[in-house]
Short mmCIF file of C-alpha atoms and ligand atoms in Angstrom, two decimals:
data_model
loop_
_atom_site.label_atom_id
_atom_site.label_comp_id
_atom_site.label_asym_id
_atom_site.label_seq_id
_atom_site.Cartn_x
_atom_site.Cartn_y
_atom_site.Cartn_z
CA UNK A 1 0.00 0.00 0.00
CA UNK A 2 1.34 3.43 -0.92
CA UNK A 3 1.97 6.04 1.78
CA UNK A 4 -0.86 8.08 0.23
CA UNK A 5 -3.34 5.17 0.48
CA UNK A 6 -2.27 4.48 4.06
CA UNK A 7 -2.84 8.14 4.98
CA UNK A 8 -6.28 8.10 3.29
CA UNK A 9 -7.22 4.93 5.18
CA UNK A 10 -6.09 6.44 8.47
CA UNK A 11 -8.11 9.63 7.82
CA UNK A 12 -11.21 7.53 7.03
CA UNK A 13 -10.75 5.45 10.19
CA UNK A 14 -10.30 8.58 12.32
CA UNK A 15 -13.43 10.23 10.95
CA UNK A 16 -15.38 7.01 11.53
CA UNK A 17 -14.24 6.97 15.17
CA UNK A 18 -15.12 10.69 15.50
CA UNK A 19 -18.57 10.12 13.95
CA UNK A 20 -19.19 7.21 16.30
CA UNK A 21 -18.08 9.24 19.29
CA UNK A 22 -20.27 12.20 18.40
CA UNK A 23 -23.29 9.91 17.80
CA UNK A 24 -22.78 8.31 21.22
CA UNK A 25 -22.39 11.78 22.82
CA UNK A 26 -25.73 13.00 21.49
CA UNK A 27 -28.15 13.54 24.37
CA UNK A 28 -30.94 10.97 24.09
CA UNK A 29 -34.55 11.94 24.66
CA UNK A 30 -36.11 10.75 27.90
CA UNK A 31 -39.63 10.87 29.32
CA UNK A 32 -40.20 13.71 31.75
CA UNK A 33 -43.12 13.26 34.17
CA UNK A 34 -44.35 16.75 35.16
CA UNK A 35 -44.79 17.74 38.82
CA UNK A 36 -48.54 18.13 38.36
CA UNK A 37 -48.99 14.67 36.81
CA UNK A 38 -51.75 12.91 38.77
CA UNK A 39 -50.75 9.39 37.84
CA UNK A 40 -53.35 6.62 37.74
CA UNK A 41 -55.92 5.39 40.24
CA UNK A 42 -54.91 2.19 42.00
CA UNK A 43 -58.04 0.33 40.89
CA UNK A 44 -57.12 0.87 37.21
CA UNK A 45 -54.35 -1.74 37.51
CA UNK A 46 -53.68 -5.06 39.27
CA UNK A 47 -52.00 -4.45 42.62
CA UNK A 48 -50.85 -7.12 45.08
CA UNK A 49 -53.52 -7.25 47.86
CA UNK A 50 -50.91 -6.70 50.57
CA UNK A 51 -50.05 -3.23 49.20
CA UNK A 52 -53.51 -1.88 48.40
CA UNK A 53 -53.76 0.30 51.52
CA UNK A 54 -50.20 1.62 51.29
CA UNK A 55 -50.11 3.40 47.95
CA UNK A 56 -51.33 6.83 46.83
CA UNK A 57 -51.34 6.54 43.04
CA UNK A 58 -49.60 4.63 40.29
CA UNK A 59 -46.98 6.87 38.70
CA UNK A 60 -45.86 4.49 35.95
CA UNK A 61 -47.60 1.26 35.01
CA UNK A 62 -45.35 -1.72 34.31
CA UNK A 63 -46.12 -1.77 30.58
CA UNK A 64 -44.90 1.79 30.01
CA UNK A 65 -41.69 1.00 31.86
CA UNK A 66 -41.12 -2.06 29.66
CA UNK A 67 -41.68 -0.04 26.47
CA UNK A 68 -39.20 2.59 27.60
CA UNK A 69 -36.62 -0.07 28.54
CA UNK A 70 -36.91 -1.53 25.02
CA UNK A 71 -35.96 1.84 23.50
CA UNK A 72 -33.09 2.36 25.94
CA UNK A 73 -31.69 -1.05 24.93
CA UNK A 74 -31.94 -0.07 21.24
CA UNK A 75 -30.10 3.25 21.84
CA UNK A 76 -27.31 1.52 23.76
CA UNK A 77 -26.78 -1.21 21.17
CA UNK A 78 -26.81 1.21 18.25
CA UNK A 79 -24.32 3.60 19.90
CA UNK A 80 -21.95 0.76 20.75
CA UNK A 81 -22.21 -0.64 17.24
CA UNK A 82 -22.01 -4.19 18.53
CA UNK A 83 -18.74 -3.81 20.42
CA UNK A 84 -18.53 -6.10 23.49
CA UNK A 85 -20.23 -4.72 26.59
CA UNK A 86 -19.95 -5.39 30.32
CA UNK A 87 -23.23 -4.62 32.13
CA UNK A 88 -22.79 -3.86 35.80
CA UNK A 89 -25.95 -4.21 37.89
CA UNK A 90 -26.15 -2.04 41.01
CA UNK A 91 -28.03 -4.16 43.54
CA UNK A 92 -30.59 -4.36 44.88
CA UNK A 93 -32.80 -1.69 43.36
CA UNK A 94 -31.37 -2.03 39.87
CA UNK A 95 -32.02 -5.76 39.48
CA UNK A 96 -35.39 -5.61 37.70
CA UNK A 97 -34.34 -2.88 35.29
CA UNK A 98 -31.08 -4.74 34.68
CA UNK A 99 -32.88 -8.04 33.97
CA UNK A 100 -35.31 -6.40 31.53
CA UNK A 101 -32.65 -4.26 29.81
CA UNK A 102 -30.32 -7.22 29.33
CA UNK A 103 -33.27 -9.30 28.03
CA UNK A 104 -33.98 -6.64 25.40
CA UNK A 105 -30.31 -6.46 24.37
CA UNK A 106 -30.35 -10.27 24.03
CA UNK A 107 -33.48 -10.06 21.87
CA UNK A 108 -31.75 -7.52 19.60
CA UNK A 109 -28.75 -9.88 19.46
CA UNK A 110 -30.99 -12.73 18.30
CA UNK A 111 -32.90 -10.80 15.67
CA UNK A 112 -30.27 -8.63 13.95
CA UNK A 113 -27.51 -9.37 11.44
CA UNK A 114 -24.90 -8.38 14.06
CA UNK A 115 -24.66 -9.12 17.76
CA UNK A 116 -23.04 -7.58 20.78
CA UNK A 117 -21.14 -9.92 23.14
CA UNK A 118 -22.34 -9.36 26.72
CA UNK A 119 -20.73 -9.89 30.10
CA UNK A 120 -22.66 -9.27 33.29
CA UNK A 121 -21.65 -8.57 36.86
CA UNK A 122 -23.45 -7.56 40.06
CA UNK A 123 -22.22 -5.20 42.75
CA UNK A 124 -23.51 -3.24 45.70
CA UNK A 125 -22.23 0.28 46.07
CA UNK A 126 -21.77 1.43 49.64
CA UNK A 127 -20.68 4.99 50.36
CA UNK A 128 -18.26 5.29 53.21
CA UNK A 129 -17.12 8.25 55.31
CA UNK A 130 -14.19 10.01 53.77
CA UNK A 131 -12.32 13.19 54.63
CA UNK A 132 -11.54 13.92 50.99
CA UNK A 133 -13.97 16.08 49.06
CA UNK A 134 -13.94 13.68 46.06
CA UNK A 135 -15.42 10.82 48.15
CA UNK A 136 -15.42 7.11 47.36
CA UNK A 137 -17.78 4.20 47.37
CA UNK A 138 -17.00 0.79 48.63
CA UNK A 139 -17.80 -1.80 45.99
CA UNK A 140 -19.14 -4.99 47.51
CA UNK A 141 -19.33 -8.28 45.63
CA UNK A 142 -18.79 -8.80 41.93
CA UNK A 143 -15.59 -9.90 40.19
CA UNK A 144 -12.36 -8.14 40.86
CA UNK A 145 -12.99 -4.74 39.25
CA UNK A 146 -9.77 -5.24 37.26
CA UNK A 147 -12.09 -7.17 34.92
CA UNK A 148 -13.45 -3.86 33.53
CA UNK A 149 -10.05 -2.56 32.44
CA UNK A 150 -10.13 -1.69 28.73
CA UNK A 151 -13.81 -2.67 28.35
CA UNK A 152 -17.03 -0.86 27.47
CA UNK A 153 -18.92 -0.71 30.75
CA UNK A 154 -22.60 0.06 31.28
CA UNK A 155 -23.60 0.78 34.87
CA UNK A 156 -27.27 -0.10 35.38
CA UNK A 157 -28.90 1.81 38.25
CA UNK A 158 -32.52 2.21 39.36
CA UNK A 159 -32.58 5.85 40.47
CA UNK A 160 -30.39 8.91 40.58
CA UNK A 161 -31.62 11.12 43.40
CA UNK A 162 -28.93 13.46 44.79
CA UNK A 163 -26.44 11.85 42.39
CA UNK A 164 -23.90 11.34 45.17
CA UNK A 165 -23.74 7.54 44.87
CA UNK A 166 -23.24 7.66 41.11
CA UNK A 167 -20.59 10.37 41.11
CA UNK A 168 -18.59 8.47 43.72
CA UNK A 169 -19.07 5.15 41.94
CA UNK A 170 -17.93 6.61 38.62
CA UNK A 171 -14.83 8.09 40.21
CA UNK A 172 -14.01 4.71 41.75
CA UNK A 173 -14.60 2.71 38.55
CA UNK A 174 -12.62 5.20 36.46
CA UNK A 175 -9.51 4.19 38.37
CA UNK A 176 -9.71 0.79 36.60
CA UNK A 177 -9.47 2.55 33.21
CA UNK A 178 -12.41 1.06 31.32
CA UNK A 179 -12.49 1.85 27.58
CA UNK A 180 -15.87 3.59 27.91
CA UNK A 181 -18.14 4.19 30.87
CA UNK A 182 -21.86 4.75 30.42
CA UNK A 183 -24.72 4.90 32.90
CA UNK A 184 -28.29 3.74 32.33
CA UNK A 185 -30.58 4.96 35.10
CA UNK A 186 -34.26 4.16 34.81
CA UNK A 187 -35.19 7.18 36.91
CA UNK A 188 -33.68 10.56 37.64
CA UNK A 189 -35.42 12.53 40.37
CA UNK A 190 -36.02 16.28 40.06
CA UNK A 191 -34.74 17.38 43.41
CA UNK A 192 -33.18 20.58 44.75
CA UNK A 193 -30.64 18.30 46.47
CA UNK A 194 -29.21 17.17 43.12
CA UNK A 195 -25.43 17.49 42.79
CA UNK A 196 -25.89 18.24 39.09
CA UNK A 197 -25.42 14.72 37.71
CA UNK A 198 -28.39 14.79 35.36
CA UNK A 199 -29.27 13.82 31.81
CA UNK A 200 -28.45 16.21 28.97
CA UNK A 201 -25.38 17.58 30.74
CA UNK A 202 -22.41 17.08 28.47
CA UNK A 203 -18.81 18.15 28.38
CA UNK A 204 -19.72 21.48 26.84
CA UNK A 205 -21.58 22.58 29.95
CA UNK A 206 -19.57 25.50 31.38
CA UNK A 207 -18.09 24.41 34.69
CA UNK A 208 -19.42 27.51 36.46
CA UNK A 209 -23.03 26.43 35.83
CA UNK A 210 -22.77 23.38 38.09
CA UNK A 211 -24.78 23.71 41.31
CA UNK A 212 -22.94 24.56 44.49
CA UNK A 213 -23.60 21.03 45.78
CA UNK A 214 -21.71 19.63 42.79
CA UNK A 215 -18.74 17.37 43.33
CA UNK A 216 -15.50 18.91 41.99
CA UNK A 217 -15.25 15.80 39.80
CA UNK A 218 -18.58 16.39 38.09
CA UNK A 219 -17.43 18.19 34.91
CA UNK A 220 -14.90 15.42 34.24
CA UNK A 221 -17.40 12.66 34.93
CA UNK A 222 -20.12 14.22 32.81
CA UNK A 223 -17.74 14.47 29.89
CA UNK A 224 -16.64 10.86 30.17
CA UNK A 225 -19.73 8.94 31.30
CA UNK A 226 -22.86 9.37 29.24
CA UNK A 227 -26.13 9.10 31.15
CA UNK A 228 -29.12 7.32 29.57
CA UNK A 229 -32.31 8.11 31.44
CA UNK A 230 -35.63 6.31 31.30
CA UNK A 231 -37.86 8.79 33.11
CA UNK A 232 -37.30 12.05 34.94
CA UNK A 233 -39.69 11.95 37.91
CA UNK A 234 -41.03 14.49 40.42
CA UNK A 235 -39.55 14.69 43.89
CA UNK A 236 -41.66 11.91 45.49
CA UNK A 237 -40.52 8.76 47.22
CA UNK A 238 -41.49 6.05 44.75
CA UNK A 239 -41.59 2.28 45.11
CA UNK A 240 -42.05 -0.77 42.92
CA UNK A 241 -40.25 -2.39 39.98
CA UNK A 242 -37.52 -3.35 42.54
CA UNK A 243 -37.38 0.09 44.22
CA UNK A 244 -38.01 -0.46 47.91
CA UNK A 245 -39.08 1.18 51.13
CA UNK A 246 -37.23 -0.67 53.89
CA UNK A 247 -37.03 -3.74 51.62
CA UNK A 248 -40.79 -3.77 50.91
CA UNK A 249 -42.50 -3.08 47.56
CA UNK A 250 -39.76 -4.61 45.39
CA UNK A 251 -42.45 -7.14 44.37
CA UNK A 252 -44.84 -4.44 43.08
CA UNK A 253 -44.77 -4.47 39.26
CA UNK A 254 -45.70 -0.79 38.77
CA UNK A 255 -43.93 2.30 40.10
CA UNK A 256 -46.15 4.00 42.65
CA UNK A 257 -46.18 6.79 45.22
CA UNK A 258 -46.24 5.62 48.81
CA UNK A 259 -49.01 7.02 51.08
CA UNK A 260 -48.76 7.88 54.78
CA UNK A 261 -50.27 4.52 55.83
CA UNK A 262 -47.56 2.72 53.85
CA UNK A 263 -44.81 4.86 55.36
CA UNK A 264 -46.08 4.12 58.86
CA UNK A 265 -46.84 0.43 58.28
CA UNK A 266 -43.41 -0.36 56.83
CA UNK A 267 -41.41 1.97 59.04
CA UNK A 268 -38.03 0.50 59.98
CA UNK A 269 -38.81 0.12 63.70
CA UNK A 270 -42.15 -1.67 63.23
CA UNK A 271 -40.53 -4.52 61.26
CA UNK A 272 -37.01 -4.89 62.64
P1 IMP B 301 -28.43 9.17 45.52
O1 IMP B 301 -27.04 8.84 45.96
O2 IMP B 301 -29.06 10.23 46.40
O3 IMP B 301 -28.52 9.54 44.07
O4 IMP B 301 -29.31 7.90 45.80
C1 IMP B 301 -29.39 6.83 44.95
C2 IMP B 301 -30.04 5.62 45.58
O5 IMP B 301 -31.05 5.97 46.55
C3 IMP B 301 -30.77 4.84 44.50
O6 IMP B 301 -29.91 3.87 43.97
C4 IMP B 301 -31.94 4.24 45.22
O7 IMP B 301 -31.61 2.95 45.66
C5 IMP B 301 -32.20 5.13 46.42
N1 IMP B 301 -33.39 5.99 46.16
C6 IMP B 301 -33.42 7.30 45.87
N2 IMP B 301 -34.68 7.74 45.72
C7 IMP B 301 -35.49 6.67 45.91
C8 IMP B 301 -36.92 6.49 45.84
O8 IMP B 301 -37.72 7.40 45.58
N3 IMP B 301 -37.37 5.23 46.09
C9 IMP B 301 -36.53 4.19 46.38
N4 IMP B 301 -35.20 4.32 46.42
C10 IMP B 301 -34.67 5.55 46.19
#
């Protein structure tokens, strides 16, 4: 091959990588549930008998969640262009979303002309007290995290609330130098306590627009870990689809708002 051909080939390869990167960096649409959304009456859907007196309204029926998960799986697969992927499930709340998301990726693998090799792992992320402002999380369980070095990693989480767990987890995982790091969170809560880790924030966000609660690492993390979001939800405590209140409600198929009876009935002290 002539030097000219080699240079042309290299230019083509570079622009392909750039195109791929910019496609993957494009903010993806997500479903935003407005603050004044009433949700659905409990008797419109099937609810386990043992929870009937503990819920206010259904915020998201199971079917809508499943439809949204299907699209999130499609976005992830098409951005990765069938490169191998390690999916990291954050237990316990993320397990249902993880199972359904991985199922959809497997379905795409079975039906398309190309397929994406999958690895899966399960961890629990426990924040621990730290004097340093960057903070850390203790990763419990799972393989040795060295296994993510050089790989495309998708962190699968149920909910980003303040964002503190995710920012700390990303900083910890980044130390293992994965090839790419991406987060899929089914829910992001609209809360004044947010540290700024939210969908649609990309590297071009000026650093001085981050909220005062923001971690100093946030601009770096936002530019290196894309966040896929299923639904942005109002600032309520929600349960169901594996999200719990003191370990209860994980077995509720829909996502619902807890009422005062539920909060009292399943209070920590009354069941410990
Ligand atoms: P963060 O560190 O404040 O973002 O909290 C994230 C974790 O808190 C999530 O992984 C959830 O397990 C839990 N969490 C936050 N909000 C809710 C909720 O409304 N229902 C159930 N769990 C929640």
